CSV table of C-alpha atoms and ligand atoms in Angstrom, one decimal:
chain,number,residue,atom,x,y,z
H,260,MET,CA,17.4,-22.4,-14.8
H,261,THR,CA,16.0,-23.9,-17.9
H,262,ASP,CA,14.9,-21.8,-20.8
H,263,GLU,CA,11.3,-22.8,-20.3
H,264,ARG,CA,11.4,-21.6,-16.7
H,265,GLN,CA,13.1,-18.5,-17.6
H,266,SER,CA,10.5,-17.6,-20.1
H,267,ARG,CA,7.7,-18.4,-17.8
H,268,ARG,CA,9.1,-16.1,-15.2
H,269,THR,CA,9.6,-13.4,-17.7
H,270,PHE,CA,6.0,-13.8,-18.7
H,271,LEU,CA,4.8,-13.7,-15.1
H,272,LEU,CA,6.6,-10.5,-14.4
H,273,GLY,CA,4.6,-9.0,-17.3
H,274,VAL,CA,5.5,-7.3,-20.4
H,275,GLY,CA,4.3,-3.9,-19.2
H,276,ALA,CA,5.5,-4.6,-15.7
H,277,SER,CA,8.3,-2.2,-16.2
H,278,THR,CA,11.8,-2.2,-15.3
H,279,ALA,CA,14.9,-4.3,-15.0
H,280,ALA,CA,14.9,-3.0,-11.4
H,281,LEU,CA,11.7,-5.0,-10.6
H,282,VAL,CA,13.1,-8.1,-12.2
H,283,GLY,CA,16.2,-7.7,-10.1
H,284,LEU,CA,14.3,-7.2,-7.0
H,285,THR,CA,12.1,-10.3,-7.4
H,286,ALA,CA,14.6,-12.6,-9.0
H,287,GLY,CA,15.1,-15.8,-7.0
H,288,GLN,CA,11.8,-15.6,-5.1
H,289,SER,CA,10.2,-19.0,-5.6
H,290,PHE,CA,6.6,-17.8,-5.5
H,291,GLU,CA,7.1,-16.5,-9.0
H,292,LEU,CA,7.7,-20.0,-10.3
H,293,LEU,CA,5.0,-21.6,-8.1
H,294,ALA,CA,2.2,-19.2,-8.9
H,295,PRO,CA,1.0,-20.9,-12.1
H,296,PHE,CA,0.5,-24.2,-10.4
H,297,ASN,CA,-1.6,-22.8,-7.5
H,298,LEU,CA,-4.8,-23.6,-9.4
H,299,PHE,CA,-7.0,-23.6,-6.4
H,300,ALA,CA,-6.1,-20.2,-5.0
H,301,PRO,CA,-9.1,-17.9,-5.2
H,302,ARG,CA,-6.8,-15.2,-6.6
H,303,VAL,CA,-3.3,-15.5,-8.0
H,304,LYS,CA,-0.6,-13.1,-8.8
H,305,GLY,CA,-1.5,-11.2,-11.9
H,306,ASP,CA,-5.2,-10.7,-11.2
H,307,GLY,CA,-6.4,-7.2,-10.8
H,308,PRO,CA,-5.0,-3.9,-11.9
H,309,GLN,CA,-1.2,-3.5,-11.6
H,310,MET,CA,-0.8,-7.3,-11.1
H,311,LEU,CA,-2.2,-7.3,-7.6
H,312,PRO,CA,-5.6,-8.7,-6.5
H,313,VAL,CA,-8.2,-6.3,-5.2
H,314,ASN,CA,-9.9,-7.0,-1.9
H,315,ARG,CA,-12.5,-4.3,-2.2
H,316,THR,CA,-12.8,-1.9,-5.2
H,317,ALA,CA,-13.2,1.9,-4.9
H,318,ALA,CA,-16.8,1.5,-6.1
H,319,GLN,CA,-17.6,-1.1,-3.5
H,320,ALA,CA,-16.1,1.0,-0.8
H,321,GLY,CA,-18.1,4.1,-2.0
H,322,VAL,CA,-15.0,6.3,-2.4
H,323,VAL,CA,-14.9,6.9,-6.2
H,324,ASP,CA,-15.8,10.6,-5.9
H,325,LEU,CA,-13.8,11.4,-2.9
H,326,ALA,CA,-10.7,9.6,-4.1
H,327,GLY,CA,-10.8,11.3,-7.5
H,328,ASP,CA,-11.4,14.8,-6.1
H,329,PRO,CA,-8.4,17.1,-6.8
H,330,SER,CA,-9.1,19.0,-3.6
H,331,TRP,CA,-8.1,15.8,-1.6
H,332,ARG,CA,-5.5,16.5,1.1
H,333,LEU,CA,-3.8,14.1,3.4
H,334,ARG,CA,-4.1,15.5,7.0
H,335,VAL,CA,-1.3,14.5,9.4
H,336,GLU,CA,-2.0,15.4,13.0
H,337,GLY,CA,0.3,15.6,15.9
H,338,ALA,CA,-0.5,16.7,19.4
H,339,ARG,CA,0.7,20.2,18.6
H,340,GLY,CA,-0.8,20.8,15.2
H,341,SER,CA,-1.5,19.4,11.8
H,342,ILE,CA,-0.3,19.6,8.2
H,343,LYS,CA,-2.3,19.1,5.0
H,344,LEU,CA,-0.6,17.7,1.9
H,345,SER,CA,-1.9,17.5,-1.6
H,346,ARG,CA,-0.9,14.5,-3.8
H,347,GLU,CA,1.5,16.8,-5.6
H,348,ASP,CA,3.1,17.9,-2.2
H,349,LEU,CA,3.6,14.2,-1.5
H,350,THR,CA,5.2,13.5,-4.8
H,351,ARG,CA,7.7,16.3,-4.3
H,352,MET,CA,8.9,14.8,-1.0
H,353,PRO,CA,11.7,12.2,-1.1
H,354,GLN,CA,10.4,8.9,-2.4
H,355,SER,CA,11.3,5.4,-1.1
H,356,ASP,CA,10.8,1.9,-2.5
H,357,ALA,CA,9.7,-1.3,-0.8
H,358,VAL,CA,9.1,-4.8,-2.1
H,359,LEU,CA,6.5,-6.2,0.3
H,360,PRO,CA,3.6,-8.6,0.2
H,361,ILE,CA,-0.1,-8.0,0.8
H,362,ALA,CA,-1.3,-11.1,2.7
H,363,CYS,CA,-5.1,-11.3,2.8
H,364,VAL,CA,-6.9,-13.7,5.2
H,365,GLU,CA,-9.1,-14.6,2.2
H,366,GLY,CA,-6.3,-16.8,1.1
H,367,TRP,CA,-3.9,-14.9,-1.2
H,368,SER,CA,-0.6,-13.2,-0.8
H,369,THR,CA,1.1,-11.2,-3.5
H,370,THR,CA,4.4,-9.3,-3.4
H,371,ALA,CA,4.5,-6.0,-5.1
H,372,HIS,CA,6.8,-3.0,-5.6
H,373,TRP,CA,5.6,0.0,-3.6
H,374,ARG,CA,6.8,3.6,-3.9
H,375,GLY,CA,5.9,6.6,-1.9
H,376,VAL,CA,6.8,8.7,1.1
H,377,ARG,CA,8.1,7.2,4.3
H,378,LEU,CA,5.4,7.4,7.0
H,379,ALA,CA,8.2,8.4,9.4
H,380,ASP,CA,9.0,11.5,7.4
H,381,LEU,CA,5.3,12.6,7.6
H,382,LEU,CA,5.2,11.9,11.4
H,383,VAL,CA,8.3,14.1,11.8
H,384,LEU,CA,6.7,16.9,9.9
H,385,ALA,CA,3.7,16.8,12.1
H,386,ALA,CA,5.8,16.4,15.3
H,387,VAL,CA,4.0,13.1,16.1
H,388,ASP,CA,5.2,11.6,19.4
H,389,PRO,CA,7.4,8.6,18.6
H,390,ASP,CA,6.0,6.7,21.6
H,391,ARG,CA,2.4,7.0,20.5
H,392,ASP,CA,0.2,4.7,18.4
H,393,VAL,CA,-0.7,6.2,15.0
H,394,ARG,CA,-4.2,6.0,13.7
H,395,MET,CA,-5.0,5.9,9.9
H,396,GLU,CA,-8.4,6.8,8.6
H,397,SER,CA,-9.7,6.1,5.1
H,398,LEU,CA,-12.0,8.2,2.9
H,399,GLN,CA,-14.3,5.2,3.1
H,400,PRO,CA,-17.5,6.2,4.9
H,401,ARG,CA,-18.2,2.9,6.6
H,402,GLY,CA,-16.9,-0.6,6.9
H,403,ALA,CA,-14.7,-2.6,9.3
H,404,TYR,CA,-11.5,-1.9,7.4
H,405,ARG,CA,-11.8,1.9,7.2
H,406,THR,CA,-9.3,2.6,10.0
H,407,THR,CA,-6.3,1.0,11.6
H,408,THR,CA,-4.2,1.7,14.6
H,409,MET,CA,-0.5,1.2,14.1
H,410,PRO,CA,2.0,0.8,17.0
H,411,PRO,CA,5.1,2.9,16.8
H,412,HIS,CA,7.3,-0.1,16.0
H,413,TYR,CA,5.6,-0.3,12.6
H,414,ALA,CA,4.8,3.4,12.1
H,415,TRP,CA,8.5,4.4,12.3
H,416,ASP,CA,9.8,1.4,10.3
H,417,PRO,CA,11.7,2.9,7.2
H,418,LEU,CA,9.9,0.4,5.0
H,419,THR,CA,6.4,1.6,6.0
H,420,LEU,CA,5.2,3.9,3.2
H,421,VAL,CA,2.4,6.1,2.3
H,422,VAL,CA,2.2,4.6,-1.2
H,423,LEU,CA,1.7,6.7,-4.3
H,424,GLU,CA,2.9,4.2,-7.0
H,425,LEU,CA,2.4,0.4,-7.3
H,426,ASN,CA,4.5,-1.7,-9.7
H,427,GLY,CA,5.8,1.3,-11.5
H,428,GLN,CA,2.5,3.1,-12.1
H,429,THR,CA,0.4,5.6,-10.3
H,430,LEU,CA,-1.6,3.8,-7.6
H,431,ASP,CA,-4.8,2.5,-9.1
H,432,ALA,CA,-8.1,3.7,-7.6
H,433,ASP,CA,-8.9,0.1,-6.5
H,434,HIS,CA,-5.6,-0.2,-4.7
H,435,GLY,CA,-6.1,3.0,-2.7
H,436,TYR,CA,-5.5,6.1,-4.8
H,437,PRO,CA,-4.7,8.9,-3.9
H,438,ALA,CA,-2.6,7.2,-1.2
H,439,ARG,CA,-2.6,4.0,0.9
H,440,VAL,CA,-0.4,2.5,3.5
H,441,ILE,CA,2.0,-0.5,3.2
H,442,ALA,CA,3.9,-1.7,6.2
H,443,PRO,CA,6.0,-4.9,6.6
H,444,GLY,CA,4.7,-7.7,8.7
H,445,ARG,CA,1.1,-6.6,9.0
H,446,PRO,CA,-1.9,-8.5,7.7
H,447,GLY,CA,-3.5,-7.2,4.5
H,448,VAL,CA,-6.6,-6.0,6.4
H,449,LEU,CA,-4.5,-3.4,8.2
H,450,GLN,CA,-2.9,-2.0,5.0
H,451,THR,CA,-5.4,0.9,4.8
H,452,LYS,CA,-6.4,2.2,1.3
H,453,TRP,CA,-7.7,5.7,0.3
H,454,LEU,CA,-6.0,7.4,3.2
H,455,SER,CA,-7.5,10.6,4.5
H,456,VAL,CA,-6.1,11.3,8.0
H,457,ILE,CA,-3.1,10.1,9.9
H,458,ARG,CA,-3.1,11.1,13.5
H,459,GLU,CA,-1.3,10.5,16.8
H,460,GLU,CA,-3.6,8.5,19.1
H,461,PRO,CA,-4.3,10.3,22.3
H,462,GLU,CA,-3.1,8.7,25.5
I,1371,MTE,N1,-10.1,1.4,3.4
I,1371,MTE,C1,-9.9,0.1,3.2
I,1371,MTE,N2,-8.6,-0.4,3.2
I,1371,MTE,C2,-8.4,-1.7,3.0
I,1371,MTE,C3,-9.5,-2.6,2.8
I,1371,MTE,C4,-10.8,-2.0,2.8
I,1371,MTE,O1,-11.8,-2.8,2.6
I,1371,MTE,N3,-11.0,-0.7,3.0
I,1371,MTE,N4,-9.3,-3.9,2.7
I,1371,MTE,C5,-8.0,-4.4,3.3
I,1371,MTE,C6,-7.7,-5.8,3.0
I,1371,MTE,S1,-8.6,-7.0,3.7
I,1371,MTE,C7,-6.7,-6.2,2.1
I,1371,MTE,S2,-6.2,-7.8,1.9
I,1371,MTE,C8,-5.9,-5.1,1.4
I,1371,MTE,C9,-5.9,-5.5,-0.1
I,1371,MTE,O2,-5.3,-4.5,-0.8
I,1371,MTE,P1,-5.5,-4.4,-2.4
I,1371,MTE,O3,-7.0,-4.5,-2.7
I,1371,MTE,O4,-4.8,-3.2,-2.9
I,1371,MTE,O5,-4.8,-5.7,-2.9
I,1371,MTE,O6,-6.4,-3.8,1.6
I,1371,MTE,C10,-6.8,-3.6,2.9
I,1371,MTE,N5,-7.1,-2.2,3.0
I,1372,MO,MO1,-7.8,-8.9,3.2
């Protein structure tokens, strides 16, 4: 690698973009080098808070007050009962990392470093049936993307996270604070932000 390329990559990864770990995780991925030449993309890596484009902001979704409310709880419902977890409860659980893209149909895809609680761990806590679909609901009062239904294959994937941190920082309001989902191999539209309820779908 030439010095010029090396410095460009270092620049792209961002001065405040934390950690040697992130550099290590993304090293060798060609999109880092191609991004600056993709002049016609509506959004490119680096746009938006935490180096990730925003599809719909918290204000546009009408969730600013609910998302910032300290009495927020994530409800996880199984057939036999439900649990409620504060953000602090979630941060005290074992945390996992995943490097996964958001791929939006609007024409951008950006890989990011996600950290949070494995969805599978929450499903176990609420005794969710591993054969059932899982439904995620957002704090967002209306709009096509406020809920998603996730088949068990994705829900129990160890890389599927209820995300609390993005690129080394507390998840930004526009990216889904207090918590959002990220799952491998799902279109961006299904990566629900501002989670409120996760529940086992009835038969
Ligand atoms: N609640 C909610 N979640 C949502 C959306 C939304 O409008 N509302 N947009 C989706 C779409 S289309 C995309 S591409 C991703 C974008 O996530 P980001 O804004 O954090 O990059 O969020 C998804 N999750
Ligand atoms: Mo999207």
